[in-house]
């Protein structure tokens, strides 16, 4: 493809603000695959400060690593998304839940793989969840992101959107005894060919957060598709096991096009 | 390639096509290691980072 590629372990990098650079040469563009959201954010911010573009960009990584920022971007982009309320302290949670109606979904602002995503079927359960959250030491856990519970089949849609193309899409089917559809929670994947209207929505959702290489998650509701999440460092083990298309190839082709621009 | 688990001393088989940064697991005790270096002498492993709150997609 006419480009030279080097794998760099982000954990080994040191940035010097005076020297405007890192302790190693990082080339013309960096594709960030850090598993740590904060590491990815700091790496992208510093890279962009010295004129090295990265995929995804700092603003996209920041937006996607915080569920409220993602929601705001989706709303701003006119993307149908579940109704979301944010309470800035535990005090506001009962009022937010009343407004949404039970059951409600409680999610951490930062987190992945369905971790700490909880379904509160009634006020007692929600109170218990809030009590536990208040015991956590991270101040971010004391801001409450509550979402309407969308009645949907026991599955959602994961699309890997690369640039302006849906590289692959799968259904993620919840494991037995589990309502969450994360592959990390045991969900299985099935190939799925989205129709034109859905493709348009998925690409538009990726654009709404800034575009790049993204994992867009959508649900089938009685009122149509709702996009509930956009992932900035998309994982595709589950998706790749269900589709013929090579997702890494699609990503590499996109990166080569971007670096040659 | 082979290495020894520092926890249970079992033998860990590292695939020949492994690259630096790859995660391997001890089949006996489940401890996860990261490939730190591959040289002509062999493979060096270091303990892999544990899952943190901000890990994920």
Coordinates of C-alpha atoms in Angstrom, one line a residue:
Chain A
X1 CA 0.0 0.0 0.0
X2 CA 3.1 2.2 -0.1
X3 CA 3.2 3.2 3.6
X4 CA 5.5 2.2 6.4
X5 CA 3.9 1.0 9.6
X6 CA 5.3 0.7 13.0
X7 CA 3.6 -0.6 16.1
X8 CA 4.3 1.5 19.2
X9 CA 3.4 0.7 22.8
X10 CA 1.8 3.9 24.1
X11 CA 2.8 2.9 27.6
X12 CA 6.5 3.5 26.6
X13 CA 5.8 7.1 25.4
X14 CA 7.0 10.3 27.2
X15 CA 5.9 13.7 26.0
X16 CA 8.1 16.8 26.5
X17 CA 6.2 20.1 26.2
X18 CA 9.4 22.1 25.9
X19 CA 10.8 19.9 23.1
X20 CA 7.4 19.6 21.4
X21 CA 7.8 16.0 20.9
X22 CA 7.8 12.4 22.2
X23 CA 10.8 10.3 23.2
X24 CA 10.4 8.4 19.9
X25 CA 9.5 9.4 16.3
X26 CA 5.8 8.8 15.6
X27 CA 5.6 9.4 11.9
X28 CA 3.0 11.3 9.8
X29 CA -0.1 9.9 11.4
X30 CA -1.0 7.7 14.4
X31 CA -3.9 5.2 14.7
X32 CA -4.7 5.0 18.4
X33 CA -5.7 1.7 19.8
X34 CA -5.2 2.3 23.5
X35 CA -7.5 0.3 25.7
X36 CA -7.4 3.0 28.3
X37 CA -9.7 6.0 27.5
X38 CA -7.6 8.5 29.4
X39 CA -4.4 7.3 27.9
X40 CA -5.9 7.6 24.4
X41 CA -7.2 11.1 25.2
X42 CA -3.8 12.4 26.4
X43 CA -2.0 10.8 23.6
X44 CA -4.3 12.3 21.0
X45 CA -4.2 15.8 22.6
X46 CA -0.4 15.8 22.7
X47 CA 0.0 14.4 19.1
X48 CA -2.3 17.0 17.7
X49 CA -0.5 19.8 19.6
X50 CA 2.7 18.9 17.6
X51 CA 0.8 18.6 14.3
X52 CA 0.6 14.9 14.1
X53 CA -2.9 13.9 13.1
X54 CA -4.4 10.9 14.7
X55 CA -7.4 8.5 14.1
X56 CA -9.6 9.0 15.9
X57 CA -9.0 12.7 16.6
X58 CA -8.8 14.0 20.2
X59 CA -12.2 15.5 20.1
X60 CA -13.8 12.3 18.9
X61 CA -12.0 10.2 21.5
X62 CA -13.0 12.6 24.3
X63 CA -16.7 12.7 23.1
X64 CA -17.0 9.0 22.8
X65 CA -15.3 8.2 26.1
X66 CA -18.0 10.0 28.0
X67 CA -21.6 8.9 27.6
X68 CA -23.1 12.3 28.2
X69 CA -20.8 14.0 25.7
X70 CA -21.8 11.3 23.2
X71 CA -25.5 11.9 23.9
X72 CA -25.1 15.6 23.4
X73 CA -23.3 15.1 20.1
X74 CA -26.0 12.7 18.9
X75 CA -28.8 15.1 19.9
X76 CA -27.0 18.0 18.2
X77 CA -26.7 15.9 15.0
X78 CA -30.4 15.1 15.0
X79 CA -29.7 11.3 15.6
X80 CA -32.6 9.5 17.4
X81 CA -31.2 8.3 20.7
X82 CA -32.9 7.1 24.0
X83 CA -34.2 9.9 26.2
X84 CA -31.4 10.6 28.7
X85 CA -31.4 12.6 32.0
X86 CA -28.3 13.6 33.9
X87 CA -28.4 14.3 37.6
X88 CA -25.5 16.2 39.0
X89 CA -25.8 14.6 42.3
X90 CA -27.7 11.7 44.0
X91 CA -30.2 14.3 45.1
X92 CA -31.6 14.7 41.6
X93 CA -31.9 11.0 40.8
X94 CA -35.4 10.3 42.2
X95 CA -36.8 13.2 40.2
X96 CA -35.0 12.1 37.0
X97 CA -36.3 8.6 37.4
X98 CA -39.9 9.7 38.0
X99 CA -39.6 11.8 34.8
X100 CA -38.3 8.8 32.8
X101 CA -40.6 6.2 34.4
X102 CA -39.5 2.8 35.6
X103 CA -37.6 0.7 34.6
X104 CA -34.7 3.0 34.1
X105 CA -31.2 2.3 32.9
X106 CA -28.3 3.7 35.0
X107 CA -24.9 3.9 33.3
X108 CA -21.5 5.2 34.4
X109 CA -20.4 8.3 32.5
X110 CA -17.1 6.6 31.7
X111 CA -16.9 2.8 31.2
X112 CA -17.2 0.1 28.7
X113 CA -18.1 -3.5 28.1
X114 CA -21.4 -3.0 30.0
X115 CA -19.6 -2.5 33.2
X116 CA -21.8 -1.0 36.0
X117 CA -24.7 -0.6 33.5
X118 CA -27.7 -1.4 35.6
X119 CA -31.4 -1.8 35.1
X120 CA -33.5 -0.4 38.0
X121 CA -37.0 -1.9 37.8
X122 CA -38.3 0.1 40.7
X123 CA -37.5 2.9 43.1
X124 CA -36.0 0.5 45.8
X125 CA -33.6 -1.0 43.3
X126 CA -32.5 2.5 42.1
X127 CA -32.0 3.7 45.6
X128 CA -29.8 0.7 46.4
X129 CA -27.7 1.3 43.2
X130 CA -27.3 5.0 44.1
X131 CA -26.2 4.1 47.6
X132 CA -23.5 1.8 46.2
X133 CA -22.4 4.4 43.7
X134 CA -22.0 7.0 46.4
X135 CA -19.5 4.7 48.1
X136 CA -17.2 4.7 45.0
X137 CA -14.3 7.1 45.2
X138 CA -14.3 8.4 41.6
X139 CA -16.2 11.8 41.5
X140 CA -17.4 10.9 38.0
X141 CA -19.5 8.1 39.6
X142 CA -21.4 10.7 41.6
X143 CA -22.9 12.2 38.4
X144 CA -25.8 10.1 37.3
X145 CA -26.6 9.3 33.7
X146 CA -30.1 7.8 33.5
X147 CA -31.7 6.6 30.3
X148 CA -35.1 5.4 29.4
X149 CA -35.4 1.6 29.1
X150 CA -36.1 0.9 25.4
X151 CA -38.3 -2.2 24.8
X152 CA -36.4 -4.0 22.1
X153 CA -35.7 -7.6 21.0
X154 CA -33.0 -9.2 23.1
X155 CA -30.4 -7.9 20.7
X156 CA -28.9 -4.7 19.3
X157 CA -26.9 -3.7 16.2
X158 CA -23.2 -3.1 16.2
X159 CA -21.9 -1.4 13.1
X160 CA -18.2 -0.7 12.5
X161 CA -18.3 2.6 10.6
X162 CA -15.1 3.5 8.8
X163 CA -15.1 7.0 7.3
X164 CA -18.4 7.2 5.4
X165 CA -18.9 3.5 5.0
X166 CA -20.4 0.8 7.2
X167 CA -17.6 -1.7 7.0
X168 CA -19.6 -4.4 8.9
X169 CA -22.7 -4.8 10.9
X170 CA -23.9 -7.5 13.2
X171 CA -26.7 -8.3 15.7
X172 CA -25.4 -8.7 19.2
X173 CA -27.7 -11.2 20.9
X174 CA -27.8 -11.1 24.7
X175 CA -26.5 -14.2 26.6
X176 CA -29.0 -16.2 28.6
X177 CA -30.0 -14.4 31.8
X178 CA -28.4 -11.2 30.6
X179 CA -30.2 -8.1 29.3
X180 CA -27.0 -6.3 28.2
X181 CA -25.8 -7.0 24.6
X182 CA -22.0 -6.5 25.1
X183 CA -19.8 -9.2 23.6
X184 CA -17.8 -8.8 26.8
X185 CA -21.0 -9.9 28.7
X186 CA -21.2 -13.1 26.6
X187 CA -23.4 -11.8 23.7
X188 CA -23.2 -13.7 20.5
X189 CA -23.0 -12.1 17.1
X190 CA -24.9 -12.7 13.9
X191 CA -24.2 -11.2 10.5
X192 CA -26.7 -8.5 9.5
X193 CA -27.1 -6.5 6.3
X194 CA -28.5 -3.1 7.1
X195 CA -30.8 -1.5 4.7
X196 CA -30.2 1.9 3.0
X197 CA -32.0 4.0 5.6
X198 CA -30.2 2.4 8.5
X199 CA -26.8 2.7 6.8
X200 CA -27.5 6.4 6.4
X201 CA -28.4 6.7 10.1
X202 CA -25.2 4.8 11.2
X203 CA -22.9 6.9 9.1
X204 CA -24.7 10.1 10.2
X205 CA -24.3 9.0 13.9
X206 CA -20.5 8.5 13.3
X207 CA -20.4 12.0 11.7
X208 CA -22.2 13.5 14.6
X209 CA -19.4 12.6 17.0
X210 CA -16.7 13.8 14.5
X211 CA -16.2 10.7 12.3
X212 CA -13.3 8.3 11.9
X213 CA -13.2 4.6 12.8
X214 CA -16.1 4.0 15.1
X215 CA -18.4 1.4 16.7
X216 CA -22.0 2.6 16.4
X217 CA -24.6 0.8 18.5
X218 CA -28.3 1.0 17.6
X219 CA -31.5 -0.5 19.0
X220 CA -34.7 -1.5 17.2
X221 CA -37.5 0.3 19.1
X222 CA -41.2 0.5 18.3
X223 CA -40.5 4.0 17.0
X224 CA -37.6 3.0 14.8
X225 CA -33.9 2.8 15.3
X226 CA -32.2 4.5 18.2
X227 CA -28.5 5.0 18.4
X228 CA -27.5 4.5 22.0
X229 CA -23.7 4.5 21.9
X230 CA -20.7 5.4 19.7
X231 CA -17.4 3.8 20.6
X232 CA -14.1 5.7 19.8
X233 CA -11.7 2.7 19.9
X234 CA -14.0 0.1 18.4
X235 CA -13.4 -3.6 19.3
X236 CA -14.6 -6.0 16.6
X237 CA -13.7 -9.5 17.7
X238 CA -17.4 -10.4 17.9
X239 CA -18.3 -8.6 14.7
X240 CA -15.4 -10.1 12.7
X241 CA -16.3 -13.6 13.8
X242 CA -19.7 -13.2 12.1
X243 CA -18.9 -11.4 8.8
X244 CA -16.8 -12.2 5.8
X245 CA -15.5 -8.7 5.2
X246 CA -12.1 -8.1 6.7
X247 CA -12.7 -5.2 9.1
X248 CA -9.0 -4.6 9.7
X249 CA -8.5 -4.3 5.9
X250 CA -11.3 -1.7 5.7
X251 CA -9.6 0.2 8.5
X252 CA -6.2 0.1 7.0
X253 CA -7.5 1.1 3.6
X254 CA -9.1 4.1 5.2
X255 CA -6.0 5.1 7.2
X256 CA -3.9 4.9 4.0
X257 CA -6.4 7.2 2.2
X258 CA -6.3 9.6 5.2
X259 CA -2.5 9.7 5.4
X260 CA -2.1 10.3 1.7
X261 CA -4.5 13.3 1.7
Chain B
X1 CA 8.9 -20.0 22.2
X2 CA 8.6 -20.8 25.9
X3 CA 8.6 -18.9 29.2
X4 CA 8.0 -19.7 32.8
X5 CA 5.1 -18.4 34.9
X6 CA 6.4 -16.4 37.8
X7 CA 3.3 -17.2 39.8
X8 CA 3.1 -21.0 39.5
X9 CA 6.3 -21.9 37.5
X10 CA 4.3 -23.6 34.8
X11 CA 5.6 -23.5 31.3
X12 CA 4.0 -20.9 29.1
X13 CA 4.0 -21.5 25.3
X14 CA 4.3 -18.2 23.4
X15 CA 3.3 -18.6 19.7
X16 CA 6.2 -18.1 17.3
X17 CA 4.4 -15.3 15.5
X18 CA 3.8 -13.4 18.7
X19 CA 4.8 -9.7 18.7
X20 CA 5.9 -7.4 21.5
X21 CA 2.9 -6.1 23.4
X22 CA 0.8 -9.2 22.8
X23 CA -0.9 -10.7 25.8
X24 CA -0.4 -14.4 26.7
X25 CA -1.9 -16.3 29.5
X26 CA -0.6 -19.0 31.8
X27 CA -2.7 -22.1 31.0
X28 CA -2.2 -23.4 34.6
X29 CA -3.0 -20.4 36.8
X30 CA -4.5 -17.8 34.3
X31 CA -2.0 -15.1 35.1
X32 CA -1.8 -12.7 32.1
X33 CA 1.6 -11.5 30.8
X34 CA 2.6 -9.1 28.1
X35 CA 5.4 -10.0 25.7
X36 CA 8.1 -7.5 26.7
X37 CA 10.9 -8.5 24.3
X38 CA 11.7 -11.1 21.7
X39 CA 15.4 -11.8 21.0
X40 CA 17.5 -14.6 19.6
X41 CA 17.8 -15.8 23.2
X42 CA 14.1 -16.1 23.7
X43 CA 11.0 -14.3 24.9
X44 CA 10.7 -12.0 27.9
X45 CA 7.4 -11.6 29.6
X46 CA 6.2 -9.0 32.1
X47 CA 2.9 -9.0 34.1
X48 CA 0.1 -7.6 32.1
X49 CA -1.8 -4.5 33.4
X50 CA -5.0 -5.3 35.3
X51 CA -8.3 -4.1 33.9
X52 CA -9.0 -0.5 35.0
X53 CA -12.1 1.6 35.2
X54 CA -11.4 3.5 32.0
X55 CA -10.6 0.4 29.9
X56 CA -12.8 -0.4 27.0
X57 CA -14.0 0.7 23.6

